[in-house]
Every structure is written in C-alpha cells, then in structure tokens.
Amino acid sequence: MALFRVSTTKGLELQKALSQICRQFSDASTDLKAVMAAKIPKEQERVKNFRKTHGNTKVGEVTVDMMYGGMRGIKGLVCETSVLDADEGIRFRGLSIPECQKLLPKAPGGAEPLPEGLFWLLMTGDVPTDAQVKQLSKQWAERADLPAHVVTLLNNMPNTVHPMSQFSAAVTTLNSESKFAKAYASGVHKSKYWEYVYEDSMDLIAKLPVIAATIYRNTFKDGSGIGAIDTSKDWSCNFTHMLGYDDPQFIELMRLYLTIHSDHEGGNVSAHTVHLVGSALSDPYLSFAAGLNGLAGPLHGLANQEVLVWLQKLRQQVGDKATEEQLKEFIWKTLKSGQVVPGYGHAVLRKTDPRYTCQREFALKHLPNDPLFQLVSNVYKVVPPILLELGKVKNPWPNVDAHSGVLLQYYGLSEMNYYTVLFGVSRALGVLASMVWDRALGLPIERPKSLSTDGLMKALKAA
Ligand code: CMX
C-alpha cells in the first residue's frame, strides 16, 4: 500500500510502473474480501509497531482559536483512504484525480474511470485489473435488491419531503438487513468485525442506486418502475438507466461524478460523522445515514443544490449574457445580504479544487457552447478577486460543488434539490472503505475531551 503514497505529480511515470507491479500481485484474485483478508494482518502489525515506537510522540498543538474555530488544523484523526493537500487537492491512496483518470479501469470504449476501480483502490491501495472491477460490478448488481419495507417506505413518502431526508430515512430503515448488527448481537469476536462491516458495505453500496433512483422517479417523475438491474453492466450505467437516462455521454459523466465525489480525507462533515457514529459500533447503515444528514447541510454537500439555485437567480436577474459589471454587482449583493457565494471556499483547500477542474475539462470537451457552462466560466473569473477583497475568506477558489450542477442540467437532470443524493451515493465509497479499515484496525469509540469556557479560562490562568 505504501508504494502508492508518492506525493509529487512528477511521480506519474513511477506510479504507472508501480501500478503494473502491484497489478501483478493483485491479479491473482478477483475476490476483494480475500484480498483484504490477506492485507489486514500486515497492516495491523505495521500500525501496532508504529504505535509501540511513536505512541507518545507529539504531532501538533491545540490553540484556543482551534477549539472555537471548528477544530481547523488539529491533527486528530487517522484516515487511510485519501489525503487532502491544501494546494494540490485530493489524492486517493496517493493518486491524484488525473492519475486516477489515467490508471483506473474504464468501461469498454469509455474514457472516465469506473467508481468500482476507485473503491478497490480505496480499500486495498492497489490499482485493480479490469477483471477485478468487473467482478465488483457483478457483485453490486447481484446485491441490489431492496427489502419490501424500504420500497413501501419510499413509495409512501410525500414528494414534499426533501430527497436527502428520504435518502437518509431509507438507509436507516435498511439496517434491518445489517449482518454486522446480527453478528454483534450473537456475540461475534471483535477480530471478525471488519468482515461483517465489509459485507454490509458491499450490500449498501449495491442498494444505494436503487434507493436513489426510486426517490428520483417518485419525487420528480410519475413514480413508475425503475427497471431491472443488468448484471453485465457497471454500477454507474445501471444507476443512470434506473434514473431514466440512456445517453452514453451522461453515463460517462456519472462514472466520473461517482468517482470524484467519493472521498475527501477524514475530517469533512460526512466522513467524520460516519467514522464517529461507526466508532460506537453502530452498523454501516446507521453510520452512513448519519453521514448523509451531515452531507445535507448547505455548507457541505447541499452546496451543489445551492449553486444552481444561485445561478438561476442570477440568470433571472441579468440573463445568460451578463456583463462582468452585472456579475460583480450580483455577487456583492449576495455578500452584502450576509450570504456565502455557494461553491466557493474550502476549509482545507487553498487552490481551485481538482474536482472542479476535471468537471470543467469534461464540459470543455462535451458542452463547450452551453450557455450555463459559459456563465459558470464567467463566474469563475469574477468571484475569486471579490472574495479576496473581502479580506477574511481563506480560499477564494471554487470547490467541487461549483461545477457539478451545470453538467447534470445539460443532460436533462434539472431537479436541483436532487443533486446532493448523487453526492451521497458516491460518498458511500470512501466512508465505507474507511469504516472497514476502522474496524480492521480496532479503532475505539471516539471521545475527545471538551471544556467549558470557564474551565478553559481557569486552566489557562493556572498555566
Ligand atoms: N462566500 C462568502 N463568504 C465566505 C465564503 C464564500 N464562499 N467562504 C468563506 N467565507 C467566509 C466565512 O463565512 C467566514 O466568515 P465569518 O468569519 O464572517 O464567519 C470567513 O470567510 C472565513 O471562512 P474560511 O476560514 O475561509 O472558511 P471556513 O473553513 O470557515 O468554511 C466553507 C469553509 C466551505 C464552509 C466556506 O468556504 C463556505 O461557506 N463556502 C460556500 C459553501 C460551499 O461551497 N460549501 C461546499 C464545500 C465543499 C463541500 O463540502 O461539498
């Protein structure tokens, strides 16, 4: 695994060579659970030895501002699946997004990575082979059926309930199927926890597109059936078909979308929530549903909906051909009314999000003349200098949410309050891969210490 933690972009050639070597090792099995079972004891040993040597070594300091400031900059979590660099953006097991686009397996004739490949990479640290990815597609297709009570729940949901609330409720209710919860109740040994979390994660990932497509068809269409899963097709292809779309270019977009939204290291609201709730040994369904409720916040995943709402207002007020002056005026109006510019800024990133850049590249390739894309491009030129002028915004550049909606609109998926559901389907890949490792490494219940302001003042005075 450590082989892939090369941190410079110049390392691409090296990574290609390394991936070939790793492929040779991982070629042996298309059984992900067996591959994990072989890796886990070695990683447990590596972490045990590391803790033995460095258990008391300090990795940072905590200031009062950090405590009141959303714990920014506190190094307090371990996350194996991805690491976020402030300037460079996300690396999944050491690979940047462009590297993943090059190295991960693709659908026949396709150009974008398959999310199945990304999941294999997040779980194992290895770039998978085509055969390994195909096996995952097949397994997810075979595990996709929903129990009747979840279908009934969704079909009885009023369409006034936000799609994210429907999503979270359905996933919570699905915990009736949890193999981990059943095994725990029957007294399974803790060394086996990861195996049941793995099974639940595979089942849940398989079922998420069916839940999400049912929500879409019930809320925005006539509620008619979502059609059958084709076990010879990949996860994104089946999902896009179930939503009711069959444009091959849109399916390619979904492969890219579901890959890039999957993971953003451990401290963001959705990932941290799943990790925290899972640490109480809540099963993967309950833990993931909790993460979805965090993703539904406007400062996190709901920002992709907010961006479109904001762009629609902008279009209504100034039209598609807004001048730079009109754009500036609209942006200042947003800021002066005490609102944020959605899709811009980030708690960790300090440059344009590479997830924004790869979606922009997709748009430049497939929809360069789309008026909404052109508006998004013009907004990109105008917003950062204004946010810098404000003086307090640490990152004036766009994040992933500033670009996803325009692509979905282009292919006809125009219902913007559905967008965060797509984000949620993708996010499952990262947070559930992490959860398998959390249990494999035996991480304990999370319980940081909190202080009252009085207690803190007293402690500092004494110091
Ligand atoms: N528009 C206006 N003001 C912004 C801003 C933006 N896009 N981004 C940050 N600021 C403001 C903050 O609200 C804060 O103001 P106050 O001190 O008055 O409270 C100040 O600048 C400093 O904030 P920061 O340290 O730069 O940013 P944070 O780490 O606190 O917050 C984030 C990060 C993403 C919540 C923030 O940039 C934001 O609200 N952006 C818009 C919403 C958005 O796009 N969220 C999606 C993020 C990606 C994701 O998780 O999906």
mmCIF file of N, CA and C and ligand atoms in Angstrom, residues 72 298-301 303 335 339-347 387 390 392-395 399-401 423, ligand 1:
data_model
loop_
_atom_site.group_PDB
_atom_site.id
_atom_site.type_symbol
_atom_site.label_atom_id
_atom_site.label_comp_id
_atom_site.label_asym_id
_atom_site.label_seq_id
_atom_site.Cartn_x
_atom_site.Cartn_y
_atom_site.Cartn_z
ATOM 1 N N ARG A 72 -10.211 23.484 13.075
ATOM 2 C CA ARG A 72 -9.354 23.614 11.881
ATOM 3 C C ARG A 72 -7.894 23.369 12.240
ATOM 4 N N PRO A 298 -26.094 22.942 3.906
ATOM 5 C CA PRO A 298 -25.728 23.840 2.798
ATOM 6 C C PRO A 298 -24.250 24.232 2.743
ATOM 7 N N LEU A 299 -23.528 24.126 3.867
ATOM 8 C CA LEU A 299 -22.096 24.435 3.798
ATOM 9 C C LEU A 299 -21.291 23.220 3.351
ATOM 10 N N HIS A 300 -21.944 22.063 3.242
ATOM 11 C CA HIS A 300 -21.249 20.834 2.791
ATOM 12 C C HIS A 300 -21.895 20.392 1.470
ATOM 13 N N GLY A 301 -22.464 19.201 1.418
ATOM 14 C CA GLY A 301 -22.921 18.650 0.124
ATOM 15 C C GLY A 301 -24.072 19.394 -0.524
ATOM 16 N N ALA A 303 -24.364 22.290 -0.991
ATOM 17 C CA ALA A 303 -23.878 23.442 -1.765
ATOM 18 C C ALA A 303 -24.076 23.232 -3.269
ATOM 19 N N LEU A 335 -23.148 38.877 -1.044
ATOM 20 C CA LEU A 335 -22.288 39.006 0.139
ATOM 21 C C LEU A 335 -22.841 40.029 1.128
ATOM 22 N N GLN A 339 -24.918 36.439 2.928
ATOM 23 C CA GLN A 339 -24.878 35.039 2.477
ATOM 24 C C GLN A 339 -23.503 34.710 1.902
ATOM 25 N N VAL A 340 -23.227 33.410 1.809
ATOM 26 C CA VAL A 340 -21.975 32.989 1.171
ATOM 27 C C VAL A 340 -22.217 32.809 -0.327
ATOM 28 N N VAL A 341 -21.136 32.886 -1.109
ATOM 29 C CA VAL A 341 -21.225 32.523 -2.524
ATOM 30 C C VAL A 341 -21.063 31.007 -2.580
ATOM 31 N N PRO A 342 -22.146 30.270 -2.900
ATOM 32 C CA PRO A 342 -22.045 28.814 -2.831
ATOM 33 C C PRO A 342 -21.096 28.267 -3.888
ATOM 34 N N GLY A 343 -20.372 27.202 -3.513
ATOM 35 C CA GLY A 343 -19.447 26.574 -4.467
ATOM 36 C C GLY A 343 -18.053 27.180 -4.416
ATOM 37 N N TYR A 344 -17.872 28.185 -3.577
ATOM 38 C CA TYR A 344 -16.540 28.818 -3.453
ATOM 39 C C TYR A 344 -16.073 28.723 -2.008
ATOM 40 N N GLY A 345 -14.756 28.547 -1.835
ATOM 41 C CA GLY A 345 -14.171 28.452 -0.495
ATOM 42 C C GLY A 345 -14.008 26.997 -0.078
ATOM 43 N N HIS A 346 -13.147 26.801 0.880
ATOM 44 C CA HIS A 346 -12.954 25.449 1.425
ATOM 45 C C HIS A 346 -12.202 25.543 2.746
ATOM 46 N N ALA A 347 -12.510 24.589 3.639
ATOM 47 C CA ALA A 347 -11.860 24.606 4.952
ATOM 48 C C ALA A 347 -10.381 24.209 4.872
ATOM 49 N N LEU A 387 -13.883 37.729 -3.471
ATOM 50 C CA LEU A 387 -13.733 37.078 -2.152
ATOM 51 C C LEU A 387 -12.416 37.495 -1.503
ATOM 52 N N LEU A 390 -12.737 40.778 0.147
ATOM 53 C CA LEU A 390 -13.409 40.734 1.452
ATOM 54 C C LEU A 390 -12.404 40.676 2.593
ATOM 55 N N LYS A 392 -11.332 38.236 4.458
ATOM 56 C CA LYS A 392 -11.388 37.204 5.514
ATOM 57 C C LYS A 392 -11.480 35.793 4.953
ATOM 58 N N VAL A 393 -11.809 35.670 3.668
ATOM 59 C CA VAL A 393 -12.006 34.332 3.081
ATOM 60 C C VAL A 393 -10.639 33.694 2.824
ATOM 61 N N LYS A 394 -10.416 32.519 3.387
ATOM 62 C CA LYS A 394 -9.073 31.920 3.266
ATOM 63 C C LYS A 394 -8.835 31.285 1.901
ATOM 64 N N ASN A 395 -9.897 30.838 1.266
ATOM 65 C CA ASN A 395 -9.733 30.225 -0.060
ATOM 66 C C ASN A 395 -10.797 30.793 -1.001
ATOM 67 N N ASN A 399 -14.917 25.138 -5.356
ATOM 68 C CA ASN A 399 -14.821 23.738 -4.936
ATOM 69 C C ASN A 399 -15.671 22.867 -5.872
ATOM 70 N N VAL A 400 -15.761 21.589 -5.554
ATOM 71 C CA VAL A 400 -16.426 20.612 -6.425
ATOM 72 C C VAL A 400 -17.854 21.027 -6.776
ATOM 73 N N ASP A 401 -18.543 21.659 -5.805
ATOM 74 C CA ASP A 401 -19.972 21.922 -5.974
ATOM 75 C C ASP A 401 -20.266 23.047 -6.964
ATOM 76 N N PHE A 423 -24.343 12.972 -4.805
ATOM 77 C CA PHE A 423 -23.132 13.150 -3.996
ATOM 78 C C PHE A 423 -23.087 12.042 -2.926
HETATM 79 N N1 CMX B 1 -18.655 33.285 0.343
HETATM 80 C C1 CMX B 1 -18.701 34.233 1.317
HETATM 81 N N2 CMX B 1 -18.007 34.152 2.457
HETATM 82 C C2 CMX B 1 -17.209 33.102 2.618
HETATM 83 C C3 CMX B 1 -17.076 32.103 1.645
HETATM 84 C C4 CMX B 1 -17.855 32.210 0.472
HETATM 85 N N3 CMX B 1 -17.844 31.281 -0.485
HETATM 86 N N4 CMX B 1 -16.203 31.178 2.086
HETATM 87 C C5 CMX B 1 -15.796 31.581 3.304
HETATM 88 N N5 CMX B 1 -16.409 32.735 3.638
HETATM 89 C C6 CMX B 1 -16.331 33.472 4.888
HETATM 90 C C7 CMX B 1 -16.803 32.573 6.034
HETATM 91 O O1 CMX B 1 -18.228 32.543 6.100
HETATM 92 C C8 CMX B 1 -16.124 33.236 7.226
HETATM 93 O O2 CMX B 1 -16.860 34.403 7.536
HETATM 94 P P1 CMX B 1 -17.110 34.821 9.089
HETATM 95 O O3 CMX B 1 -15.737 34.950 9.699
HETATM 96 O O4 CMX B 1 -17.840 36.115 8.991
HETATM 97 O O5 CMX B 1 -17.898 33.718 9.704
HETATM 98 C C9 CMX B 1 -14.786 33.675 6.632
HETATM 99 O O6 CMX B 1 -14.980 33.766 5.202
HETATM 100 C C10 CMX B 1 -13.636 32.721 6.903
HETATM 101 O O7 CMX B 1 -14.017 31.436 6.462
HETATM 102 P P2 CMX B 1 -12.916 30.413 5.908
HETATM 103 O O8 CMX B 1 -11.995 30.107 7.031
HETATM 104 O O9 CMX B 1 -12.354 30.907 4.630
HETATM 105 O O10 CMX B 1 -13.818 29.139 5.538
HETATM 106 P P3 CMX B 1 -14.369 28.014 6.511
HETATM 107 O O11 CMX B 1 -13.328 26.970 6.647
HETATM 108 O O12 CMX B 1 -14.919 28.580 7.774
HETATM 109 O O13 CMX B 1 -15.608 27.453 5.681
HETATM 110 C C11 CMX B 1 -16.746 26.693 3.751
HETATM 111 C C12 CMX B 1 -15.433 26.659 4.532
HETATM 112 C C13 CMX B 1 -16.664 25.700 2.603
HETATM 113 C C14 CMX B 1 -17.887 26.259 4.687
HETATM 114 C C15 CMX B 1 -16.971 28.141 3.228
HETATM 115 O O14 CMX B 1 -15.943 28.480 2.323
HETATM 116 C C16 CMX B 1 -18.332 28.318 2.573
HETATM 117 O O15 CMX B 1 -19.319 28.580 3.275
HETATM 118 N N6 CMX B 1 -18.413 28.175 1.203
HETATM 119 C C17 CMX B 1 -19.668 28.225 0.496
HETATM 120 C C18 CMX B 1 -20.448 26.931 0.691
HETATM 121 C C19 CMX B 1 -19.802 25.788 -0.088
HETATM 122 O O16 CMX B 1 -19.464 25.910 -1.252
HETATM 123 N N7 CMX B 1 -19.665 24.632 0.575
HETATM 124 C C20 CMX B 1 -19.180 23.403 -0.083
HETATM 125 C C21 CMX B 1 -17.788 22.988 0.349
HETATM 126 C C22 CMX B 1 -17.402 21.681 -0.309
HETATM 127 C C23 CMX B 1 -18.200 20.544 0.229
HETATM 128 O O17 CMX B 1 -18.060 20.230 1.412
HETATM 129 O O18 CMX B 1 -19.003 19.972 -0.513
#
